[in-house]
């Protein structure tokens, strides 16, 4: 059993991350497995090395340690490019120059994860790619090639059971995902995450329920690429007193500020209900 905690170094860790990291380690311990730390830093516009150092410091302070070396996504860019090339060779990628406002103006409908891309650029061949274009997966064609989608097992408390992604629902509510980001050319989360889960032999993905719908897309990508489908465990999210989900910009709940105010690791566990 191998699982992972996969924070993005885009800000300081807060109580929600502490809950997630502690849950990952608890699930690994309960199952006699191993928990890895993975730094998800492919978004070069938002990730910073000082945040990565702060993540390590906060986790060490909480008393959590991980096998070394830690996988840092920016050290593996060639692997994401190789997978993109393989998907491109199957005729499943197209270049997209649409901005967020163009997508809105095209009448895009809201889906599981923001607006569903209306397919404006879907007719464009890859040979037409211009510098700065995003690369999108033609999801309907990809699902055709993937064949029947496998069921995945969810062991988290909120959605426990077996779930099979439905192709029509994926097309209607997720749409063609960006696999290489616009402008920066960085690999997108929906590409890097399943690539890494396969590369690291992750058998159990433990993460927040905010990524529940992403899992349906990740399972489709796993089927497309012939990668194993892990078991999933989506845990609940930590909210503030007003019921809002915690965010990195809200420094009041950052582990660093709580520590500075005198909190102990035991206080943090208590605050997240562990
Ligand atoms: N890097 C993601 C985040 O910080 C987590 C991704 C995952 O666990 O799959 O929200």
mmCIF file of C-alpha atoms and ligand atoms in Angstrom:
data_model
loop_
_atom_site.group_PDB
_atom_site.id
_atom_site.type_symbol
_atom_site.label_atom_id
_atom_site.label_comp_id
_atom_site.label_asym_id
_atom_site.label_seq_id
_atom_site.Cartn_x
_atom_site.Cartn_y
_atom_site.Cartn_z
ATOM 1 C CA UNK A 1 0.000 0.000 0.000
ATOM 2 C CA UNK A 2 1.491 3.321 -1.064
ATOM 3 C CA UNK A 3 -0.254 6.662 -0.671
ATOM 4 C CA UNK A 4 0.834 10.281 -0.913
ATOM 5 C CA UNK A 5 0.324 13.809 0.365
ATOM 6 C CA UNK A 6 0.688 16.164 -2.598
ATOM 7 C CA UNK A 7 0.639 19.852 -1.657
ATOM 8 C CA UNK A 8 1.259 22.653 -4.142
ATOM 9 C CA UNK A 9 3.801 25.264 -2.979
ATOM 10 C CA UNK A 10 1.574 28.234 -3.804
ATOM 11 C CA UNK A 11 1.275 29.538 -0.242
ATOM 12 C CA UNK A 12 1.637 28.541 3.399
ATOM 13 C CA UNK A 13 -0.010 25.357 4.649
ATOM 14 C CA UNK A 14 -3.145 25.860 6.746
ATOM 15 C CA UNK A 15 -5.254 23.697 9.049
ATOM 16 C CA UNK A 16 -6.885 21.998 6.054
ATOM 17 C CA UNK A 17 -3.499 20.801 4.823
ATOM 18 C CA UNK A 18 -2.597 19.599 8.316
ATOM 19 C CA UNK A 19 -5.822 17.571 8.387
ATOM 20 C CA UNK A 20 -5.056 16.153 4.944
ATOM 21 C CA UNK A 21 -1.436 15.237 5.749
ATOM 22 C CA UNK A 22 -2.433 13.654 9.069
ATOM 23 C CA UNK A 23 -5.221 11.700 7.356
ATOM 24 C CA UNK A 24 -2.842 10.437 4.654
ATOM 25 C CA UNK A 25 -0.417 9.205 7.315
ATOM 26 C CA UNK A 26 -3.195 7.676 9.402
ATOM 27 C CA UNK A 27 -4.604 5.719 6.449
ATOM 28 C CA UNK A 28 -1.083 4.483 5.603
ATOM 29 C CA UNK A 29 -0.477 3.458 9.216
ATOM 30 C CA UNK A 30 -3.843 1.681 9.509
ATOM 31 C CA UNK A 31 -3.095 -0.324 6.365
ATOM 32 C CA UNK A 32 0.571 -0.979 7.147
ATOM 33 C CA UNK A 33 1.607 1.013 4.075
ATOM 34 C CA UNK A 34 3.878 3.869 3.105
ATOM 35 C CA UNK A 35 3.005 7.559 2.733
ATOM 36 C CA UNK A 36 5.048 9.662 0.303
ATOM 37 C CA UNK A 37 5.308 13.426 0.061
ATOM 38 C CA UNK A 38 5.020 14.862 -3.453
ATOM 39 C CA UNK A 39 5.542 18.524 -4.300
ATOM 40 C CA UNK A 40 3.092 19.537 -7.045
ATOM 41 C CA UNK A 41 4.891 22.532 -8.465
ATOM 42 C CA UNK A 42 4.212 22.437 -12.192
ATOM 43 C CA UNK A 43 2.370 25.775 -12.177
ATOM 44 C CA UNK A 44 5.432 27.975 -12.634
ATOM 45 C CA UNK A 45 3.347 31.149 -12.361
ATOM 46 C CA UNK A 46 2.190 30.397 -8.787
ATOM 47 C CA UNK A 47 4.669 27.998 -7.174
ATOM 48 C CA UNK A 48 7.704 29.310 -5.290
ATOM 49 C CA UNK A 49 10.701 27.515 -3.760
ATOM 50 C CA UNK A 50 10.274 29.390 -0.479
ATOM 51 C CA UNK A 51 6.778 27.916 -0.130
ATOM 52 C CA UNK A 52 8.219 24.452 -0.723
ATOM 53 C CA UNK A 53 10.764 25.052 2.053
ATOM 54 C CA UNK A 54 7.938 26.286 4.290
ATOM 55 C CA UNK A 55 5.899 23.125 3.577
ATOM 56 C CA UNK A 56 8.834 20.985 4.680
ATOM 57 C CA UNK A 57 9.285 23.100 7.792
ATOM 58 C CA UNK A 58 5.579 23.025 8.731
ATOM 59 C CA UNK A 59 5.352 19.252 8.237
ATOM 60 C CA UNK A 60 8.513 18.665 10.265
ATOM 61 C CA UNK A 61 7.103 20.840 13.048
ATOM 62 C CA UNK A 62 3.906 18.768 13.015
ATOM 63 C CA UNK A 63 6.133 15.741 13.565
ATOM 64 C CA UNK A 64 5.484 14.203 10.139
ATOM 65 C CA UNK A 65 8.263 12.757 8.068
ATOM 66 C CA UNK A 66 8.424 11.071 4.730
ATOM 67 C CA UNK A 67 10.762 8.822 2.774
ATOM 68 C CA UNK A 68 13.422 10.642 0.750
ATOM 69 C CA UNK A 69 13.907 11.735 -1.935
ATOM 70 C CA UNK A 70 10.630 13.583 -2.240
ATOM 71 C CA UNK A 71 9.247 13.729 -5.789
ATOM 72 C CA UNK A 72 9.141 17.291 -7.068
ATOM 73 C CA UNK A 73 7.111 17.572 -10.255
ATOM 74 C CA UNK A 74 9.310 20.261 -11.791
ATOM 75 C CA UNK A 75 12.147 17.687 -11.809
ATOM 76 C CA UNK A 76 10.100 15.445 -14.104
ATOM 77 C CA UNK A 77 8.943 17.742 -16.907
ATOM 78 C CA UNK A 78 10.318 15.410 -19.592
ATOM 79 C CA UNK A 79 8.004 12.636 -18.340
ATOM 80 C CA UNK A 80 4.905 14.802 -18.714
ATOM 81 C CA UNK A 81 6.056 15.857 -22.199
ATOM 82 C CA UNK A 82 6.532 12.206 -23.173
ATOM 83 C CA UNK A 83 2.991 11.364 -22.061
ATOM 84 C CA UNK A 84 1.609 14.396 -23.906
ATOM 85 C CA UNK A 85 3.468 13.253 -27.036
ATOM 86 C CA UNK A 86 1.958 9.780 -26.693
ATOM 87 C CA UNK A 87 -1.548 11.249 -26.364
ATOM 88 C CA UNK A 88 -0.878 13.566 -29.308
ATOM 89 C CA UNK A 89 0.258 10.603 -31.426
ATOM 90 C CA UNK A 90 -3.178 9.066 -30.860
ATOM 91 C CA UNK A 91 -4.822 12.181 -32.335
ATOM 92 C CA UNK A 92 -6.379 13.258 -29.050
ATOM 93 C CA UNK A 93 -4.853 16.713 -28.440
ATOM 94 C CA UNK A 94 -5.693 20.045 -29.992
ATOM 95 C CA UNK A 95 -4.295 23.557 -29.504
ATOM 96 C CA UNK A 96 -6.531 26.107 -27.824
ATOM 97 C CA UNK A 97 -6.031 29.855 -27.697
ATOM 98 C CA UNK A 98 -9.273 30.703 -25.859
ATOM 99 C CA UNK A 99 -8.972 33.010 -22.879
ATOM 100 C CA UNK A 100 -11.267 32.631 -19.891
ATOM 101 C CA UNK A 101 -13.364 35.556 -21.116
ATOM 102 C CA UNK A 102 -13.610 34.093 -24.636
ATOM 103 C CA UNK A 103 -14.854 30.819 -23.113
ATOM 104 C CA UNK A 104 -17.458 32.729 -21.127
ATOM 105 C CA UNK A 105 -18.477 34.781 -24.148
ATOM 106 C CA UNK A 106 -18.935 31.551 -26.146
ATOM 107 C CA UNK A 107 -21.765 30.659 -23.768
ATOM 108 C CA UNK A 108 -19.978 27.951 -21.775
ATOM 109 C CA UNK A 109 -22.146 26.201 -19.174
ATOM 110 C CA UNK A 110 -21.030 25.652 -15.581
ATOM 111 C CA UNK A 111 -19.846 22.113 -14.832
ATOM 112 C CA UNK A 112 -18.198 20.227 -11.998
ATOM 113 C CA UNK A 113 -15.029 22.310 -12.067
ATOM 114 C CA UNK A 114 -15.893 25.744 -13.465
ATOM 115 C CA UNK A 115 -17.114 26.379 -16.992
ATOM 116 C CA UNK A 116 -17.230 23.463 -19.426
ATOM 117 C CA UNK A 117 -15.133 24.312 -22.470
ATOM 118 C CA UNK A 118 -17.543 24.694 -25.414
ATOM 119 C CA UNK A 119 -15.109 23.206 -27.957
ATOM 120 C CA UNK A 120 -14.342 26.367 -29.923
ATOM 121 C CA UNK A 121 -10.842 25.181 -30.964
ATOM 122 C CA UNK A 122 -11.604 21.461 -31.209
ATOM 123 C CA UNK A 123 -11.386 21.456 -35.009
ATOM 124 C CA UNK A 124 -7.803 22.807 -34.968
ATOM 125 C CA UNK A 125 -5.007 20.382 -35.856
ATOM 126 C CA UNK A 126 -1.957 20.241 -33.617
ATOM 127 C CA UNK A 127 0.151 21.478 -36.539
ATOM 128 C CA UNK A 128 -1.730 24.756 -36.160
ATOM 129 C CA UNK A 129 -0.468 25.272 -32.561
ATOM 130 C CA UNK A 130 0.788 28.800 -31.926
ATOM 131 C CA UNK A 131 3.192 29.836 -29.172
ATOM 132 C CA UNK A 132 1.285 30.226 -25.941
ATOM 133 C CA UNK A 133 -1.601 27.933 -26.938
ATOM 134 C CA UNK A 134 -2.939 25.512 -24.366
ATOM 135 C CA UNK A 135 -3.265 21.847 -25.339
ATOM 136 C CA UNK A 136 -6.613 20.247 -24.639
ATOM 137 C CA UNK A 137 -7.675 16.621 -24.636
ATOM 138 C CA UNK A 138 -10.515 15.796 -27.028
ATOM 139 C CA UNK A 139 -12.397 13.974 -24.290
ATOM 140 C CA UNK A 140 -15.099 12.344 -26.440
ATOM 141 C CA UNK A 141 -12.490 10.806 -28.746
ATOM 142 C CA UNK A 142 -10.314 9.833 -25.790
ATOM 143 C CA UNK A 143 -13.247 8.045 -24.157
ATOM 144 C CA UNK A 144 -13.951 6.231 -27.428
ATOM 145 C CA UNK A 145 -10.366 4.998 -27.470
ATOM 146 C CA UNK A 146 -10.361 4.149 -23.772
ATOM 147 C CA UNK A 147 -13.293 1.749 -24.136
ATOM 148 C CA UNK A 148 -15.533 0.875 -21.171
ATOM 149 C CA UNK A 149 -14.382 2.770 -18.103
ATOM 150 C CA UNK A 150 -13.415 0.781 -15.025
ATOM 151 C CA UNK A 151 -15.077 1.185 -11.659
ATOM 152 C CA UNK A 152 -12.962 2.568 -8.845
ATOM 153 C CA UNK A 153 -13.247 1.833 -5.146
ATOM 154 C CA UNK A 154 -13.787 4.745 -2.768
ATOM 155 C CA UNK A 155 -13.059 4.054 0.904
ATOM 156 C CA UNK A 156 -13.520 7.584 2.278
ATOM 157 C CA UNK A 157 -16.427 8.247 4.644
ATOM 158 C CA UNK A 158 -18.383 10.511 2.288
ATOM 159 C CA UNK A 159 -18.778 8.453 -0.881
ATOM 160 C CA UNK A 160 -17.741 4.935 0.139
ATOM 161 C CA UNK A 161 -18.491 2.305 -2.496
ATOM 162 C CA UNK A 162 -17.768 1.448 -6.122
ATOM 163 C CA UNK A 163 -18.161 4.163 -8.751
ATOM 164 C CA UNK A 164 -17.974 3.952 -12.537
ATOM 165 C CA UNK A 165 -17.374 7.186 -14.446
ATOM 166 C CA UNK A 166 -20.097 7.799 -17.019
ATOM 167 C CA UNK A 167 -18.682 9.055 -20.357
ATOM 168 C CA UNK A 168 -21.660 11.323 -21.150
ATOM 169 C CA UNK A 169 -21.494 12.874 -17.702
ATOM 170 C CA UNK A 170 -17.741 13.447 -18.050
ATOM 171 C CA UNK A 171 -18.190 15.105 -21.444
ATOM 172 C CA UNK A 172 -21.097 17.229 -20.202
ATOM 173 C CA UNK A 173 -19.729 18.243 -16.825
ATOM 174 C CA UNK A 174 -15.933 18.314 -17.268
ATOM 175 C CA UNK A 175 -15.440 18.768 -20.996
ATOM 176 C CA UNK A 176 -12.085 18.831 -22.765
ATOM 177 C CA UNK A 177 -9.499 19.361 -20.017
ATOM 178 C CA UNK A 178 -6.360 21.427 -20.510
ATOM 179 C CA UNK A 179 -3.346 19.106 -20.270
ATOM 180 C CA UNK A 180 -0.720 21.741 -21.093
ATOM 181 C CA UNK A 181 -1.373 25.215 -19.793
ATOM 182 C CA UNK A 182 -1.782 28.326 -21.850
ATOM 183 C CA UNK A 183 1.169 30.806 -22.001
ATOM 184 C CA UNK A 184 3.513 29.069 -19.550
ATOM 185 C CA UNK A 185 3.320 25.698 -21.355
ATOM 186 C CA UNK A 186 3.382 24.021 -17.927
ATOM 187 C CA UNK A 187 1.865 20.552 -17.553
ATOM 188 C CA UNK A 188 -1.599 20.865 -16.045
ATOM 189 C CA UNK A 189 -2.635 19.237 -12.769
ATOM 190 C CA UNK A 190 -4.956 16.769 -14.554
ATOM 191 C CA UNK A 191 -1.957 15.481 -16.493
ATOM 192 C CA UNK A 192 0.795 15.577 -13.866
ATOM 193 C CA UNK A 193 -1.235 14.031 -11.051
ATOM 194 C CA UNK A 194 -2.258 10.770 -12.794
ATOM 195 C CA UNK A 195 1.203 10.493 -14.410
ATOM 196 C CA UNK A 196 2.805 10.672 -10.971
ATOM 197 C CA UNK A 197 0.316 8.376 -9.274
ATOM 198 C CA UNK A 198 1.203 5.766 -11.912
ATOM 199 C CA UNK A 199 4.960 6.497 -11.831
ATOM 200 C CA UNK A 200 5.110 6.268 -8.043
ATOM 201 C CA UNK A 201 3.009 3.121 -7.844
ATOM 202 C CA UNK A 202 0.377 4.855 -5.720
ATOM 203 C CA UNK A 203 -2.171 2.228 -4.682
ATOM 204 C CA UNK A 204 -4.329 4.556 -2.531
ATOM 205 C CA UNK A 205 -5.017 8.220 -3.289
ATOM 206 C CA UNK A 206 -6.021 10.054 -0.112
ATOM 207 C CA UNK A 207 -7.078 13.682 -0.693
ATOM 208 C CA UNK A 208 -9.774 16.258 -0.056
ATOM 209 C CA UNK A 209 -13.308 15.812 -1.324
ATOM 210 C CA UNK A 210 -12.868 19.022 -3.338
ATOM 211 C CA UNK A 211 -11.133 16.733 -5.852
ATOM 212 C CA UNK A 212 -13.952 14.162 -5.932
ATOM 213 C CA UNK A 213 -15.051 15.019 -9.481
ATOM 214 C CA UNK A 214 -11.463 15.230 -10.723
ATOM 215 C CA UNK A 215 -11.176 11.555 -9.807
ATOM 216 C CA UNK A 216 -13.699 10.606 -12.504
ATOM 217 C CA UNK A 217 -11.477 12.290 -15.092
ATOM 218 C CA UNK A 218 -8.304 10.764 -13.633
ATOM 219 C CA UNK A 219 -9.830 7.271 -13.832
ATOM 220 C CA UNK A 220 -10.707 7.943 -17.490
ATOM 221 C CA UNK A 221 -7.082 8.979 -18.155
ATOM 222 C CA UNK A 222 -5.828 5.877 -16.361
ATOM 223 C CA UNK A 223 -8.056 3.744 -18.601
ATOM 224 C CA UNK A 224 -6.868 5.601 -21.713
ATOM 225 C CA UNK A 225 -3.200 5.107 -20.808
ATOM 226 C CA UNK A 226 -3.479 1.577 -19.419
ATOM 227 C CA UNK A 227 -2.378 2.681 -15.940
ATOM 228 C CA UNK A 228 -3.608 0.998 -12.780
ATOM 229 C CA UNK A 229 -6.617 2.546 -11.058
ATOM 230 C CA UNK A 230 -5.822 3.216 -7.381
ATOM 231 C CA UNK A 231 -8.261 2.977 -4.515
ATOM 232 C CA UNK A 232 -9.479 6.475 -3.530
ATOM 233 C CA UNK A 233 -10.211 8.008 -0.146
ATOM 234 C CA UNK A 234 -11.648 11.534 -0.236
ATOM 235 C CA UNK A 235 -11.728 13.178 3.167
ATOM 236 C CA UNK A 236 -13.873 16.094 4.333
ATOM 237 C CA UNK A 237 -12.649 19.691 4.297
ATOM 238 C CA UNK A 238 -11.905 21.975 7.215
ATOM 239 C CA UNK A 239 -14.064 25.099 7.365
ATOM 240 C CA UNK A 240 -13.656 28.334 9.305
ATOM 241 C CA UNK A 241 -16.112 29.581 11.923
ATOM 242 C CA UNK A 242 -18.306 31.141 9.240
ATOM 243 C CA UNK A 243 -18.478 27.846 7.330
ATOM 244 C CA UNK A 244 -16.146 28.930 4.542
ATOM 245 C CA UNK A 245 -13.504 26.562 3.207
ATOM 246 C CA UNK A 246 -10.015 27.547 4.295
ATOM 247 C CA UNK A 247 -7.833 29.251 1.684
ATOM 248 C CA UNK A 248 -4.111 29.858 1.483
ATOM 249 C CA UNK A 249 -4.571 33.620 1.345
ATOM 250 C CA UNK A 250 -6.276 33.599 4.733
ATOM 251 C CA UNK A 251 -3.208 33.718 6.955
ATOM 252 C CA UNK A 252 -5.206 33.373 10.206
ATOM 253 C CA UNK A 253 -5.298 29.606 9.874
ATOM 254 C CA UNK A 254 -1.800 29.099 8.458
ATOM 255 C CA UNK A 255 0.247 26.662 10.492
ATOM 256 C CA UNK A 256 3.039 29.254 10.658
ATOM 257 C CA UNK A 257 0.837 31.899 12.282
ATOM 258 C CA UNK A 258 -0.770 29.418 14.673
ATOM 259 C CA UNK A 259 2.710 28.213 15.654
ATOM 260 C CA UNK A 260 3.879 31.806 16.137
ATOM 261 C CA UNK A 261 0.859 32.386 18.381
ATOM 262 C CA UNK A 262 1.970 29.490 20.588
ATOM 263 C CA UNK A 263 -0.016 26.522 19.239
ATOM 264 C CA UNK A 264 1.552 23.075 19.625
ATOM 265 C CA UNK A 265 1.263 20.194 17.151
ATOM 266 C CA UNK A 266 -1.220 18.611 19.586
ATOM 267 C CA UNK A 267 -3.341 21.786 19.423
ATOM 268 C CA UNK A 268 -3.379 21.537 15.638
ATOM 269 C CA UNK A 269 -4.549 17.909 15.777
ATOM 270 C CA UNK A 270 -7.281 18.904 18.207
ATOM 271 C CA UNK A 271 -8.392 21.823 16.029
ATOM 272 C CA UNK A 272 -8.891 19.548 13.038
ATOM 273 C CA UNK A 273 -10.733 16.970 15.139
ATOM 274 C CA UNK A 274 -8.012 14.312 15.301
HETATM 275 N N1 LIG B 1 -1.787 19.516 -5.290
HETATM 276 C C1 LIG B 1 -3.188 19.403 -4.999
HETATM 277 C C2 LIG B 1 -3.582 20.448 -3.985
HETATM 278 O O1 LIG B 1 -2.724 20.990 -3.316
HETATM 279 C C3 LIG B 1 -3.565 18.048 -4.436
HETATM 280 C C4 LIG B 1 -3.643 17.043 -5.481
HETATM 281 C C5 LIG B 1 -3.983 15.626 -5.090
HETATM 282 O O2 LIG B 1 -3.871 15.245 -3.909
HETATM 283 O O3 LIG B 1 -4.295 14.886 -6.008
HETATM 284 O O4 LIG B 1 -4.756 20.720 -3.875
#
